[in-house]
mmCIF file of C-alpha atoms and ligand atoms in Angstrom:
data_model
loop_
_atom_site.group_PDB
_atom_site.id
_atom_site.type_symbol
_atom_site.label_atom_id
_atom_site.label_comp_id
_atom_site.label_asym_id
_atom_site.label_seq_id
_atom_site.Cartn_x
_atom_site.Cartn_y
_atom_site.Cartn_z
ATOM 1 C CA UNK P 1 -0.022 -0.085 0.106
ATOM 2 C CA UNK P 2 1.337 3.515 -0.833
ATOM 3 C CA UNK P 3 2.136 5.974 2.071
ATOM 4 C CA UNK P 4 -1.005 7.565 3.339
ATOM 5 C CA UNK P 5 -1.429 11.348 2.489
ATOM 6 C CA UNK P 6 -1.683 12.100 6.119
ATOM 7 C CA UNK P 7 -0.576 10.052 9.071
ATOM 8 C CA UNK P 8 -0.910 11.619 12.527
ATOM 9 C CA UNK P 9 0.585 9.682 15.562
ATOM 10 C CA UNK P 10 -0.429 10.584 19.002
ATOM 11 C CA UNK P 11 -0.807 14.170 18.331
ATOM 12 C CA UNK P 12 -1.476 16.863 20.952
ATOM 13 C CA UNK P 13 -1.820 20.564 20.951
ATOM 14 C CA UNK P 14 -1.772 22.759 24.175
ATOM 15 C CA UNK P 15 -2.391 26.296 23.826
ATOM 16 C CA UNK P 16 -1.126 28.659 26.382
ATOM 17 C CA UNK P 17 -4.130 30.524 28.133
ATOM 18 C CA UNK P 18 -3.056 33.938 29.533
ATOM 19 C CA UNK P 19 -3.221 33.770 33.320
ATOM 20 C CA UNK P 20 -5.582 30.778 33.418
ATOM 21 C CA UNK P 21 -5.961 27.159 33.790
ATOM 22 C CA UNK P 22 -7.787 25.283 30.963
ATOM 23 C CA UNK P 23 -8.689 21.674 31.234
ATOM 24 C CA UNK P 24 -6.198 19.242 32.202
ATOM 25 C CA UNK P 25 -3.718 21.511 33.906
ATOM 26 C CA UNK P 26 -2.006 24.634 32.621
ATOM 27 C CA UNK P 27 -3.141 25.883 29.299
ATOM 28 C CA UNK P 28 -5.826 24.525 26.990
ATOM 29 C CA UNK P 29 -5.307 21.034 25.547
ATOM 30 C CA UNK P 30 -7.078 21.495 22.188
ATOM 31 C CA UNK P 31 -5.879 18.215 20.696
ATOM 32 C CA UNK P 32 -5.136 15.277 22.968
ATOM 33 C CA UNK P 33 -3.479 12.200 21.913
ATOM 34 C CA UNK P 34 -4.958 11.929 18.296
ATOM 35 C CA UNK P 35 -3.893 9.390 15.593
ATOM 36 C CA UNK P 36 -5.460 9.713 12.173
ATOM 37 C CA UNK P 37 -4.702 8.528 8.818
ATOM 38 C CA UNK P 38 -5.972 9.848 5.569
ATOM 39 C CA UNK P 39 -5.385 7.409 2.464
ATOM 40 C CA UNK P 40 -4.510 8.415 -1.060
ATOM 41 C CA UNK P 41 -7.669 9.296 -2.803
ATOM 42 C CA UNK P 42 -9.776 8.941 0.494
ATOM 43 C CA UNK P 43 -12.151 11.478 1.800
ATOM 44 C CA UNK P 44 -12.180 11.611 5.638
ATOM 45 C CA UNK P 45 -14.633 13.591 7.383
ATOM 46 C CA UNK P 46 -13.721 15.169 10.776
ATOM 47 C CA UNK P 47 -16.880 15.775 12.668
ATOM 48 C CA UNK P 48 -17.593 17.137 16.313
ATOM 49 C CA UNK P 49 -19.195 19.937 18.220
ATOM 50 C CA UNK P 50 -17.690 23.389 18.081
ATOM 51 C CA UNK P 51 -14.641 23.647 20.297
ATOM 52 C CA UNK P 52 -13.808 19.870 20.107
ATOM 53 C CA UNK P 53 -10.340 20.778 18.215
ATOM 54 C CA UNK P 54 -11.182 19.951 14.625
ATOM 55 C CA UNK P 55 -9.612 23.089 13.121
ATOM 56 C CA UNK P 56 -6.462 22.850 15.275
ATOM 57 C CA UNK P 57 -6.100 19.118 14.230
ATOM 58 C CA UNK P 58 -6.556 20.057 10.501
ATOM 59 C CA UNK P 59 -4.163 22.992 10.884
ATOM 60 C CA UNK P 60 -1.365 20.931 12.097
ATOM 61 C CA UNK P 61 -1.362 18.816 8.591
ATOM 62 C CA UNK P 62 0.136 21.530 6.967
ATOM 63 C CA UNK P 63 2.106 23.309 9.651
ATOM 64 C CA UNK P 64 -0.082 26.253 10.408
ATOM 65 C CA UNK P 65 -0.250 24.709 13.955
ATOM 66 C CA UNK P 66 2.734 23.176 15.426
ATOM 67 C CA UNK P 67 1.872 20.203 17.750
ATOM 68 C CA UNK P 68 3.035 20.163 21.287
ATOM 69 C CA UNK P 69 3.827 16.341 20.838
ATOM 70 C CA UNK P 70 3.392 13.629 18.611
ATOM 71 C CA UNK P 71 4.218 13.193 15.000
ATOM 72 C CA UNK P 72 2.360 14.691 11.757
ATOM 73 C CA UNK P 73 3.602 13.164 8.320
ATOM 74 C CA UNK P 74 2.018 14.621 5.388
ATOM 75 C CA UNK P 75 2.508 13.311 1.962
ATOM 76 C CA UNK P 76 5.525 11.450 3.432
ATOM 77 C CA UNK P 77 7.149 14.393 5.120
ATOM 78 C CA UNK P 78 7.600 14.709 8.781
ATOM 79 C CA UNK P 79 6.112 18.195 9.226
ATOM 80 C CA UNK P 80 8.261 19.211 12.242
ATOM 81 C CA UNK P 81 11.302 18.329 10.411
ATOM 82 C CA UNK P 82 10.521 20.814 7.310
ATOM 83 C CA UNK P 83 12.215 24.083 7.107
ATOM 84 C CA UNK P 84 10.785 27.193 5.444
ATOM 85 C CA UNK P 85 11.395 25.792 1.950
ATOM 86 C CA UNK P 86 10.027 22.474 2.645
ATOM 87 C CA UNK P 87 6.977 23.931 4.236
ATOM 88 C CA UNK P 88 6.398 25.846 1.103
ATOM 89 C CA UNK P 89 6.509 22.872 -0.940
ATOM 90 C CA UNK P 90 4.223 21.085 1.363
ATOM 91 C CA UNK P 91 1.617 23.946 1.339
ATOM 92 C CA UNK P 92 1.734 23.704 -2.434
ATOM 93 C CA UNK P 93 0.670 20.169 -2.127
ATOM 94 C CA UNK P 94 -2.017 20.710 0.525
ATOM 95 C CA UNK P 95 -4.551 23.414 0.022
ATOM 96 C CA UNK P 96 -7.012 24.678 2.187
ATOM 97 C CA UNK P 97 -10.719 25.975 1.921
ATOM 98 C CA UNK P 98 -12.074 27.951 4.791
ATOM 99 C CA UNK P 99 -15.419 28.757 6.068
ATOM 100 C CA UNK P 100 -15.890 32.304 5.074
ATOM 101 C CA UNK P 101 -14.933 32.786 1.487
ATOM 102 C CA UNK P 102 -15.297 36.700 1.853
ATOM 103 C CA UNK P 103 -12.751 36.831 4.508
ATOM 104 C CA UNK P 104 -10.433 34.511 2.757
ATOM 105 C CA UNK P 105 -10.310 36.424 -0.492
ATOM 106 C CA UNK P 106 -8.577 39.963 -0.789
ATOM 107 C CA UNK P 107 -11.427 42.445 -1.425
ATOM 108 C CA UNK P 108 -8.905 44.650 -3.420
ATOM 109 C CA UNK P 109 -8.158 41.733 -5.874
ATOM 110 C CA UNK P 110 -10.088 40.611 -8.868
ATOM 111 C CA UNK P 111 -10.506 36.883 -9.282
ATOM 112 C CA UNK P 112 -7.829 37.057 -11.852
ATOM 113 C CA UNK P 113 -5.283 38.655 -9.460
ATOM 114 C CA UNK P 114 -6.234 36.164 -6.800
ATOM 115 C CA UNK P 115 -5.634 33.068 -8.918
ATOM 116 C CA UNK P 116 -2.383 34.635 -10.634
ATOM 117 C CA UNK P 117 -0.908 35.526 -7.257
ATOM 118 C CA UNK P 118 -1.080 32.172 -5.925
ATOM 119 C CA UNK P 119 0.296 30.671 -9.011
ATOM 120 C CA UNK P 120 3.093 33.476 -8.991
ATOM 121 C CA UNK P 121 3.978 32.836 -5.234
ATOM 122 C CA UNK P 122 5.058 29.215 -6.326
ATOM 123 C CA UNK P 123 7.002 30.488 -9.342
ATOM 124 C CA UNK P 124 4.162 29.672 -11.826
ATOM 125 C CA UNK P 125 3.065 31.715 -14.825
ATOM 126 C CA UNK P 126 -0.178 31.193 -16.380
ATOM 127 C CA UNK P 127 -2.360 32.151 -19.387
ATOM 128 C CA UNK P 128 -5.689 33.483 -19.586
ATOM 129 C CA UNK P 129 -6.979 30.166 -21.162
ATOM 130 C CA UNK P 130 -5.722 28.185 -18.205
ATOM 131 C CA UNK P 131 -7.489 30.491 -15.793
ATOM 132 C CA UNK P 132 -10.762 30.374 -17.776
ATOM 133 C CA UNK P 133 -10.345 26.626 -17.596
ATOM 134 C CA UNK P 134 -9.596 26.560 -13.840
ATOM 135 C CA UNK P 135 -12.862 28.568 -13.332
ATOM 136 C CA UNK P 136 -14.810 26.375 -15.556
ATOM 137 C CA UNK P 137 -13.720 23.399 -13.272
ATOM 138 C CA UNK P 138 -15.607 25.060 -10.625
ATOM 139 C CA UNK P 139 -18.546 25.928 -12.663
ATOM 140 C CA UNK P 140 -17.767 29.755 -13.244
ATOM 141 C CA UNK P 141 -17.904 31.558 -16.405
ATOM 142 C CA UNK P 142 -14.986 33.559 -17.711
ATOM 143 C CA UNK P 143 -16.614 36.871 -16.823
ATOM 144 C CA UNK P 144 -15.746 36.187 -13.208
ATOM 145 C CA UNK P 145 -11.887 36.702 -13.783
ATOM 146 C CA UNK P 146 -12.576 40.542 -13.740
ATOM 147 C CA UNK P 147 -14.753 40.595 -10.685
ATOM 148 C CA UNK P 148 -14.153 41.730 -7.284
ATOM 149 C CA UNK P 149 -15.234 39.598 -4.165
ATOM 150 C CA UNK P 150 -18.087 42.225 -3.547
ATOM 151 C CA UNK P 151 -19.396 41.605 -6.933
ATOM 152 C CA UNK P 152 -20.177 37.933 -6.406
ATOM 153 C CA UNK P 153 -22.411 35.815 -4.151
ATOM 154 C CA UNK P 154 -21.232 33.761 -1.091
ATOM 155 C CA UNK P 155 -21.461 30.515 -3.127
ATOM 156 C CA UNK P 156 -19.672 32.074 -6.200
ATOM 157 C CA UNK P 157 -16.924 33.110 -3.936
ATOM 158 C CA UNK P 158 -16.581 29.881 -2.383
ATOM 159 C CA UNK P 159 -16.277 28.457 -5.878
ATOM 160 C CA UNK P 160 -13.466 30.972 -6.466
ATOM 161 C CA UNK P 161 -11.822 29.916 -3.242
ATOM 162 C CA UNK P 162 -12.009 26.321 -4.405
ATOM 163 C CA UNK P 163 -10.563 27.403 -7.786
ATOM 164 C CA UNK P 164 -7.544 29.040 -5.920
ATOM 165 C CA UNK P 165 -7.142 25.810 -3.942
ATOM 166 C CA UNK P 166 -7.224 23.746 -7.138
ATOM 167 C CA UNK P 167 -4.679 26.221 -9.083
ATOM 168 C CA UNK P 168 -1.612 24.453 -7.844
ATOM 169 C CA UNK P 169 -2.810 20.859 -8.421
ATOM 170 C CA UNK P 170 -2.903 19.838 -4.781
ATOM 171 C CA UNK P 171 -2.917 16.270 -3.586
ATOM 172 C CA UNK P 172 -4.861 17.019 -0.510
ATOM 173 C CA UNK P 173 -7.556 19.676 0.107
ATOM 174 C CA UNK P 174 -8.531 20.512 3.718
ATOM 175 C CA UNK P 175 -11.831 22.030 3.652
ATOM 176 C CA UNK P 176 -12.781 23.477 6.984
ATOM 177 C CA UNK P 177 -16.618 23.981 7.525
ATOM 178 C CA UNK P 178 -16.666 25.094 3.649
ATOM 179 C CA UNK P 179 -20.405 25.704 3.685
ATOM 180 C CA UNK P 180 -21.143 26.801 7.331
ATOM 181 C CA UNK P 181 -21.323 30.417 6.180
ATOM 182 C CA UNK P 182 -23.362 30.067 2.905
ATOM 183 C CA UNK P 183 -26.900 30.050 2.270
ATOM 184 C CA UNK P 184 -28.635 26.660 2.900
ATOM 185 C CA UNK P 185 -29.628 26.709 -0.982
ATOM 186 C CA UNK P 186 -26.212 26.565 -2.329
ATOM 187 C CA UNK P 187 -24.499 24.255 0.256
ATOM 188 C CA UNK P 188 -25.256 21.112 -1.627
ATOM 189 C CA UNK P 189 -23.642 22.734 -4.781
ATOM 190 C CA UNK P 190 -20.451 23.345 -3.314
ATOM 191 C CA UNK P 191 -20.327 20.070 -1.478
ATOM 192 C CA UNK P 192 -21.199 18.322 -4.943
ATOM 193 C CA UNK P 193 -18.386 20.108 -6.440
ATOM 194 C CA UNK P 194 -16.057 19.121 -3.851
ATOM 195 C CA UNK P 195 -17.106 15.452 -4.208
ATOM 196 C CA UNK P 196 -16.592 15.810 -7.974
ATOM 197 C CA UNK P 197 -13.100 16.974 -7.521
ATOM 198 C CA UNK P 198 -12.359 14.010 -5.071
ATOM 199 C CA UNK P 199 -13.771 11.633 -7.911
ATOM 200 C CA UNK P 200 -12.506 13.301 -11.134
ATOM 201 C CA UNK P 201 -8.977 14.378 -9.800
ATOM 202 C CA UNK P 202 -8.350 11.700 -7.263
ATOM 203 C CA UNK P 203 -7.673 14.502 -4.518
ATOM 204 C CA UNK P 204 -7.678 13.224 -1.053
ATOM 205 C CA UNK P 205 -9.780 15.259 1.316
ATOM 206 C CA UNK P 206 -9.975 16.075 4.933
ATOM 207 C CA UNK P 207 -13.343 17.454 5.372
ATOM 208 C CA UNK P 208 -14.113 19.267 8.766
ATOM 209 C CA UNK P 209 -17.677 19.929 9.785
ATOM 210 C CA UNK P 210 -19.743 20.127 12.821
ATOM 211 C CA UNK P 211 -22.544 18.642 10.786
ATOM 212 C CA UNK P 212 -22.503 14.868 10.481
ATOM 213 C CA UNK P 213 -25.392 14.883 7.741
ATOM 214 C CA UNK P 214 -22.714 16.686 5.407
ATOM 215 C CA UNK P 215 -19.817 14.596 6.694
ATOM 216 C CA UNK P 216 -21.806 11.240 5.857
ATOM 217 C CA UNK P 217 -22.691 12.283 2.397
ATOM 218 C CA UNK P 218 -19.205 13.553 1.465
ATOM 219 C CA UNK P 219 -16.758 11.176 3.172
ATOM 220 C CA UNK P 220 -15.754 7.631 2.906
ATOM 221 C CA UNK P 221 -14.644 7.389 6.485
ATOM 222 C CA UNK P 222 -15.500 9.478 9.467
ATOM 223 C CA UNK P 223 -13.686 10.534 12.764
ATOM 224 C CA UNK P 224 -15.618 11.845 15.502
ATOM 225 C CA UNK P 225 -13.976 14.482 17.806
ATOM 226 C CA UNK P 226 -15.008 15.327 21.345
ATOM 227 C CA UNK P 227 -12.973 17.509 23.767
ATOM 228 C CA UNK P 228 -9.705 17.046 21.729
ATOM 229 C CA UNK P 229 -9.967 13.223 21.204
ATOM 230 C CA UNK P 230 -11.206 10.944 18.630
ATOM 231 C CA UNK P 231 -13.910 9.121 20.119
ATOM 232 C CA UNK P 232 -15.074 7.033 17.309
ATOM 233 C CA UNK P 233 -14.245 6.434 13.772
ATOM 234 C CA UNK P 234 -15.457 4.063 10.750
ATOM 235 C CA UNK P 235 -17.049 4.015 7.391
ATOM 236 C CA UNK P 236 -19.645 6.844 7.065
ATOM 237 C CA UNK P 237 -22.637 4.737 6.565
ATOM 238 C CA UNK P 238 -21.815 2.660 9.465
ATOM 239 C CA UNK P 239 -21.223 5.437 11.888
ATOM 240 C CA UNK P 240 -24.694 6.923 10.690
ATOM 241 C CA UNK P 241 -26.460 3.626 11.081
ATOM 242 C CA UNK P 242 -25.042 2.437 14.218
ATOM 243 C CA UNK P 243 -23.293 5.116 16.232
ATOM 244 C CA UNK P 244 -21.535 3.593 19.472
ATOM 245 C CA UNK P 245 -20.335 6.701 21.298
ATOM 246 C CA UNK P 246 -22.834 8.925 23.077
ATOM 247 C CA UNK P 247 -21.384 11.947 21.541
ATOM 248 C CA UNK P 248 -21.864 10.435 17.849
ATOM 249 C CA UNK P 249 -25.221 9.382 18.947
ATOM 250 C CA UNK P 250 -26.013 13.049 19.815
ATOM 251 C CA UNK P 251 -24.667 14.105 16.501
ATOM 252 C CA UNK P 252 -26.889 11.557 14.503
ATOM 253 C CA UNK P 253 -29.894 12.521 16.792
ATOM 254 C CA UNK P 254 -29.236 16.462 15.647
ATOM 255 C CA UNK P 255 -29.586 15.411 12.054
ATOM 256 C CA UNK P 256 -32.748 16.591 10.603
ATOM 257 C CA UNK P 257 -35.265 13.541 9.878
ATOM 258 C CA UNK P 258 -35.093 14.068 6.078
ATOM 259 C CA UNK P 259 -31.399 13.231 6.046
ATOM 260 C CA UNK P 260 -31.738 9.976 8.137
ATOM 261 C CA UNK P 261 -30.907 6.954 6.236
ATOM 262 C CA UNK P 262 -34.098 5.100 5.133
HETATM 263 N N1 ADP D 1 -4.768 29.962 18.674
HETATM 264 C C1 ADP D 1 -5.369 29.622 19.706
HETATM 265 N N2 ADP D 1 -5.050 30.009 21.018
HETATM 266 C C2 ADP D 1 -5.762 29.666 22.020
HETATM 267 N N3 ADP D 1 -6.604 28.629 22.206
HETATM 268 C C3 ADP D 1 -7.131 28.238 20.823
HETATM 269 C C4 ADP D 1 -6.632 28.731 19.715
HETATM 270 N N4 ADP D 1 -7.056 27.983 18.699
HETATM 271 C C5 ADP D 1 -8.194 27.420 19.245
HETATM 272 N N5 ADP D 1 -8.065 27.554 20.551
HETATM 273 C C6 ADP D 1 -8.914 26.611 21.710
HETATM 274 O O1 ADP D 1 -8.929 25.256 21.113
HETATM 275 C C7 ADP D 1 -10.113 24.657 21.406
HETATM 276 C C8 ADP D 1 -10.505 23.862 20.050
HETATM 277 O O2 ADP D 1 -10.590 24.834 19.077
HETATM 278 P P1 ADP D 1 -10.794 24.617 17.638
HETATM 279 O O3 ADP D 1 -9.650 23.763 17.154
HETATM 280 O O4 ADP D 1 -11.234 25.716 16.953
HETATM 281 O O5 ADP D 1 -12.285 23.695 17.630
HETATM 282 P P2 ADP D 1 -13.206 23.479 16.423
HETATM 283 O O6 ADP D 1 -12.692 23.742 14.959
HETATM 284 O O7 ADP D 1 -13.844 21.944 16.653
HETATM 285 O O8 ADP D 1 -14.617 24.367 16.731
HETATM 286 C C9 ADP D 1 -11.137 25.563 21.622
HETATM 287 O O9 ADP D 1 -11.332 25.683 23.027
HETATM 288 C C10 ADP D 1 -10.490 27.037 21.198
HETATM 289 O O10 ADP D 1 -10.818 28.017 21.969
HETATM 290 MG MG1 MG D 2 -13.424 25.071 13.669
#
């Protein structure tokens, strides 16, 4: 079997809390001894209530957060051992899509500038036809190249953010609550887009959400987090059909009736 795209072993992250004591001694233990693997081409969903440590864990995959202990290997590299150049190369292979597209895009840059800048930052030039193709792959027409963020809707902006993530042809996309800030009506479109990318381009996914219904539909495997720990993991359908841990059972119970398996 090929090396997994992500291999986390007994990873913890403790944040210093100014003047206070968080849970389990000094500081706040946001991630507590987690081991998690994402295979090549696999879509893994990380689900859990707000504050359970999902974003912190996801950010350790590409070195945005440095673990207090444990090992993170991403695309074969020990992230802690990478220097600046190594981290740059890693971040080229691991793209992120965040919750709020408006906040993640520069309001003063057109879509063309946004896409050109990410390519230029990694020493790549591009042509208009390549940019048009990139936009087409996320379902946007060429007219978006000249638009500023305020000239597009939330759903369209999230498509732009996905295009930016795709620009460098990543091996892994980390999507952290990518639809939480969007209107309900466009959520499914964005999720379907991400699912298409996984299927058509073989990109691996780490999909973070507090919503089990979302995770279930778009992930092969689910890991359930509670208070910094992974409390249950397994194939999506199985987790949904017979949740074992009380935390998972609560997440399933919170899922609207219409989305329960029949
Ligand atoms: N940079 C930080 N400094 C201090 N505490 C943090 C920081 N980032 C996250 N935390 C805390 O760590 C815990 C987990 O946060 P987070 O990973 O964002 O959870 P989730 O994404 O599941 O909502 C929370 O209690 C949060 O307040
Ligand atoms: Mg989060």
